[in-house]
Amino acid sequence: MMAPPEWRSHRVSFRDPSILKGCAMSDPDRLKRVDALLDDVLPPPSVRAKLRVAAGLTQQEVAEAVGVKRLAVARWELGQTHPRRPHRAVYMHLLKRLAQRYPDAAELDEGMPTPASESRGSG
């Protein structure tokens, strides 16, 4: 379906430098903050568990590596809570490394919630 004529006349071109005037594109600190937001997305809880199991790790081993109690890891994998700083960064690093080694375990199954559908809790 084609856009109505009145919409077509208001197209935005990002080739026009005046459009980007004052935009974050020129601010490296803002770009870093955007990257941090994108890098700070946890996989769904079931994928977290799949990655751990694929690596043959126990919840206790993950907990010791991250610096939390086993119950915290169990809750993260159930989606009851989510890791907070500074443990979040360490846990994210672990999950990213596991996803590189075990890409099949990092895949979402049909009907599995996406990271965006999860709310950030505590833990």
PDB file of C-alpha atoms in Angstrom:
ATOM      1  CA  MET A   1       0.000   0.000   0.000  1.00  0.00           C
ATOM      2  CA  MET A   2       1.325   3.395  -0.959  1.00  0.00           C
ATOM      3  CA  ALA A   3       1.453   6.333   1.443  1.00  0.00           C
ATOM      4  CA  PRO A   4      -1.098   9.120   0.847  1.00  0.00           C
ATOM      5  CA  PRO A   5       0.232  11.998  -1.303  1.00  0.00           C
ATOM      6  CA  GLU A   6       0.382  14.374   1.656  1.00  0.00           C
ATOM      7  CA  TRP A   7       2.725  11.951   3.473  1.00  0.00           C
ATOM      8  CA  ARG A   8       4.967  11.538   0.471  1.00  0.00           C
ATOM      9  CA  SER A   9       5.586  15.262   0.289  1.00  0.00           C
ATOM     10  CA  HIS A  10       7.042  15.274   3.835  1.00  0.00           C
ATOM     11  CA  ARG A  11       9.774  12.722   3.381  1.00  0.00           C
ATOM     12  CA  VAL A  12      12.865  13.191   5.496  1.00  0.00           C
ATOM     13  CA  SER A  13      16.244  12.836   3.903  1.00  0.00           C
ATOM     14  CA  PHE A  14      19.172  12.037   6.160  1.00  0.00           C
ATOM     15  CA  ARG A  15      21.480  13.232   3.405  1.00  0.00           C
ATOM     16  CA  ASP A  16      20.430  16.756   4.278  1.00  0.00           C
ATOM     17  CA  PRO A  17      22.953  17.873   6.950  1.00  0.00           C
ATOM     18  CA  SER A  18      20.455  20.327   8.449  1.00  0.00           C
ATOM     19  CA  ILE A  19      18.345  17.349   9.596  1.00  0.00           C
ATOM     20  CA  LEU A  20      21.218  16.069  11.751  1.00  0.00           C
ATOM     21  CA  LYS A  21      22.173  19.484  13.129  1.00  0.00           C
ATOM     22  CA  GLY A  22      22.489  19.162  16.912  1.00  0.00           C
ATOM     23  CA  CYS A  23      21.930  15.423  16.737  1.00  0.00           C
ATOM     24  CA  ALA A  24      23.824  12.993  18.975  1.00  0.00           C
ATOM     25  CA  MET A  25      25.840  11.847  15.985  1.00  0.00           C
ATOM     26  CA  SER A  26      28.435  14.500  16.784  1.00  0.00           C
ATOM     27  CA  ASP A  27      28.551  13.698  20.493  1.00  0.00           C
ATOM     28  CA  PRO A  28      30.738  10.644  21.234  1.00  0.00           C
ATOM     29  CA  ASP A  29      29.550  10.490  24.846  1.00  0.00           C
ATOM     30  CA  ARG A  30      25.944  10.135  23.745  1.00  0.00           C
ATOM     31  CA  LEU A  31      26.893   7.445  21.249  1.00  0.00           C
ATOM     32  CA  LYS A  32      28.642   5.540  24.014  1.00  0.00           C
ATOM     33  CA  ARG A  33      25.514   5.818  26.160  1.00  0.00           C
ATOM     34  CA  VAL A  34      23.375   4.468  23.322  1.00  0.00           C
ATOM     35  CA  ASP A  35      25.812   1.590  22.819  1.00  0.00           C
ATOM     36  CA  ALA A  36      25.695   0.869  26.547  1.00  0.00           C
ATOM     37  CA  LEU A  37      21.909   0.647  26.421  1.00  0.00           C
ATOM     38  CA  LEU A  38      22.038  -1.794  23.534  1.00  0.00           C
ATOM     39  CA  ASP A  39      24.807  -3.853  25.114  1.00  0.00           C
ATOM     40  CA  ASP A  40      22.942  -4.024  28.429  1.00  0.00           C
ATOM     41  CA  VAL A  41      20.100  -6.248  27.183  1.00  0.00           C
ATOM     42  CA  LEU A  42      19.923  -9.623  28.871  1.00  0.00           C
ATOM     43  CA  PRO A  43      18.725 -12.643  26.930  1.00  0.00           C
ATOM     44  CA  PRO A  44      15.438 -14.178  28.089  1.00  0.00           C
ATOM     45  CA  PRO A  45      15.691 -16.263  31.272  1.00  0.00           C
ATOM     46  CA  SER A  46      15.354 -19.602  29.487  1.00  0.00           C
ATOM     47  CA  VAL A  47      18.230 -18.709  27.154  1.00  0.00           C
ATOM     48  CA  ARG A  48      20.366 -17.821  30.177  1.00  0.00           C
ATOM     49  CA  ALA A  49      19.765 -21.307  31.544  1.00  0.00           C
ATOM     50  CA  LYS A  50      20.326 -22.962  28.150  1.00  0.00           C
ATOM     51  CA  LEU A  51      23.689 -21.239  27.784  1.00  0.00           C
ATOM     52  CA  ARG A  52      24.791 -22.337  31.250  1.00  0.00           C
ATOM     53  CA  VAL A  53      23.699 -25.939  30.653  1.00  0.00           C
ATOM     54  CA  ALA A  54      25.335 -26.013  27.199  1.00  0.00           C
ATOM     55  CA  ALA A  55      28.628 -25.097  28.856  1.00  0.00           C
ATOM     56  CA  GLY A  56      28.157 -27.793  31.494  1.00  0.00           C
ATOM     57  CA  LEU A  57      28.162 -25.236  34.294  1.00  0.00           C
ATOM     58  CA  THR A  58      26.163 -25.426  37.501  1.00  0.00           C
ATOM     59  CA  GLN A  59      24.295 -22.506  38.978  1.00  0.00           C
ATOM     60  CA  GLN A  60      26.788 -22.607  41.847  1.00  0.00           C
ATOM     61  CA  GLU A  61      29.750 -22.262  39.469  1.00  0.00           C
ATOM     62  CA  VAL A  62      28.125 -19.289  37.743  1.00  0.00           C
ATOM     63  CA  ALA A  63      27.279 -17.728  41.103  1.00  0.00           C
ATOM     64  CA  GLU A  64      30.873 -18.048  42.322  1.00  0.00           C
ATOM     65  CA  ALA A  65      32.233 -16.572  39.083  1.00  0.00           C
ATOM     66  CA  VAL A  66      29.810 -13.629  39.173  1.00  0.00           C
ATOM     67  CA  GLY A  67      30.087 -13.080  42.933  1.00  0.00           C
ATOM     68  CA  VAL A  68      26.541 -13.844  44.063  1.00  0.00           C
ATOM     69  CA  LYS A  69      24.684 -16.672  45.765  1.00  0.00           C
ATOM     70  CA  ARG A  70      23.365 -19.639  43.789  1.00  0.00           C
ATOM     71  CA  LEU A  71      19.793 -18.567  44.571  1.00  0.00           C
ATOM     72  CA  ALA A  72      20.366 -15.288  42.702  1.00  0.00           C
ATOM     73  CA  VAL A  73      21.398 -17.195  39.556  1.00  0.00           C
ATOM     74  CA  ALA A  74      18.375 -19.474  39.909  1.00  0.00           C
ATOM     75  CA  ARG A  75      16.096 -16.438  40.144  1.00  0.00           C
ATOM     76  CA  TRP A  76      17.760 -14.803  37.133  1.00  0.00           C
ATOM     77  CA  GLU A  77      17.210 -17.963  35.105  1.00  0.00           C
ATOM     78  CA  LEU A  78      13.559 -18.126  36.177  1.00  0.00           C
ATOM     79  CA  GLY A  79      13.019 -14.469  35.324  1.00  0.00           C
ATOM     80  CA  GLN A  80      11.996 -13.664  38.887  1.00  0.00           C
ATOM     81  CA  THR A  81      14.749 -11.059  39.236  1.00  0.00           C
ATOM     82  CA  HIS A  82      17.481  -9.536  37.106  1.00  0.00           C
ATOM     83  CA  PRO A  83      21.076  -8.845  38.093  1.00  0.00           C
ATOM     84  CA  ARG A  84      22.014  -5.352  39.200  1.00  0.00           C
ATOM     85  CA  ARG A  85      25.356  -3.574  39.059  1.00  0.00           C
ATOM     86  CA  PRO A  86      28.122  -4.589  39.438  1.00  0.00           C
ATOM     87  CA  HIS A  87      27.035  -8.217  38.975  1.00  0.00           C
ATOM     88  CA  ARG A  88      24.997  -7.405  35.866  1.00  0.00           C
ATOM     89  CA  ALA A  89      28.101  -6.488  33.844  1.00  0.00           C
ATOM     90  CA  VAL A  90      29.940  -9.649  34.893  1.00  0.00           C
ATOM     91  CA  TYR A  91      26.910 -11.862  34.191  1.00  0.00           C
ATOM     92  CA  MET A  92      26.376 -10.176  30.803  1.00  0.00           C
ATOM     93  CA  HIS A  93      30.016 -10.810  29.938  1.00  0.00           C
ATOM     94  CA  LEU A  94      29.645 -14.478  30.844  1.00  0.00           C
ATOM     95  CA  LEU A  95      26.459 -14.839  28.786  1.00  0.00           C
ATOM     96  CA  LYS A  96      28.011 -13.147  25.756  1.00  0.00           C
ATOM     97  CA  ARG A  97      31.048 -15.426  25.884  1.00  0.00           C
ATOM     98  CA  LEU A  98      28.821 -18.492  26.260  1.00  0.00           C
ATOM     99  CA  ALA A  99      26.666 -17.338  23.325  1.00  0.00           C
ATOM    100  CA  GLN A 100      29.801 -17.117  21.167  1.00  0.00           C
ATOM    101  CA  ARG A 101      30.797 -20.668  22.088  1.00  0.00           C
ATOM    102  CA  TYR A 102      27.297 -22.149  21.974  1.00  0.00           C
ATOM    103  CA  PRO A 103      25.321 -20.194  19.344  1.00  0.00           C
ATOM    104  CA  ASP A 104      22.593 -22.853  19.140  1.00  0.00           C
ATOM    105  CA  ALA A 105      21.840 -22.421  22.843  1.00  0.00           C
ATOM    106  CA  ALA A 106      21.600 -18.656  22.370  1.00  0.00           C
ATOM    107  CA  GLU A 107      18.729 -18.930  19.888  1.00  0.00           C
ATOM    108  CA  LEU A 108      15.191 -18.061  20.927  1.00  0.00           C
ATOM    109  CA  ASP A 109      12.589 -20.793  20.725  1.00  0.00           C
ATOM    110  CA  GLU A 110       9.181 -20.062  19.174  1.00  0.00           C
ATOM    111  CA  GLY A 111       6.860 -18.368  21.636  1.00  0.00           C
ATOM    112  CA  MET A 112       9.682 -17.384  23.980  1.00  0.00           C
ATOM    113  CA  PRO A 113       9.470 -13.850  25.377  1.00  0.00           C
ATOM    114  CA  THR A 114      11.910 -11.312  23.991  1.00  0.00           C
ATOM    115  CA  PRO A 115      14.219  -9.216  26.166  1.00  0.00           C
ATOM    116  CA  ALA A 116      12.095  -6.141  25.450  1.00  0.00           C
ATOM    117  CA  SER A 117       9.025  -7.856  26.908  1.00  0.00           C
ATOM    118  CA  GLU A 118      10.777  -8.418  30.220  1.00  0.00           C
ATOM    119  CA  SER A 119      10.778  -5.791  32.905  1.00  0.00           C
ATOM    120  CA  ARG A 120      13.925  -5.045  34.838  1.00  0.00           C
ATOM    121  CA  GLY A 121      13.630  -6.316  38.356  1.00  0.00           C
ATOM    122  CA  SER A 122      16.049  -6.518  41.200  1.00  0.00           C
ATOM    123  CA  GLY A 123      18.302  -9.247  42.356  1.00  0.00           C
TER     124      GLY A 123
END
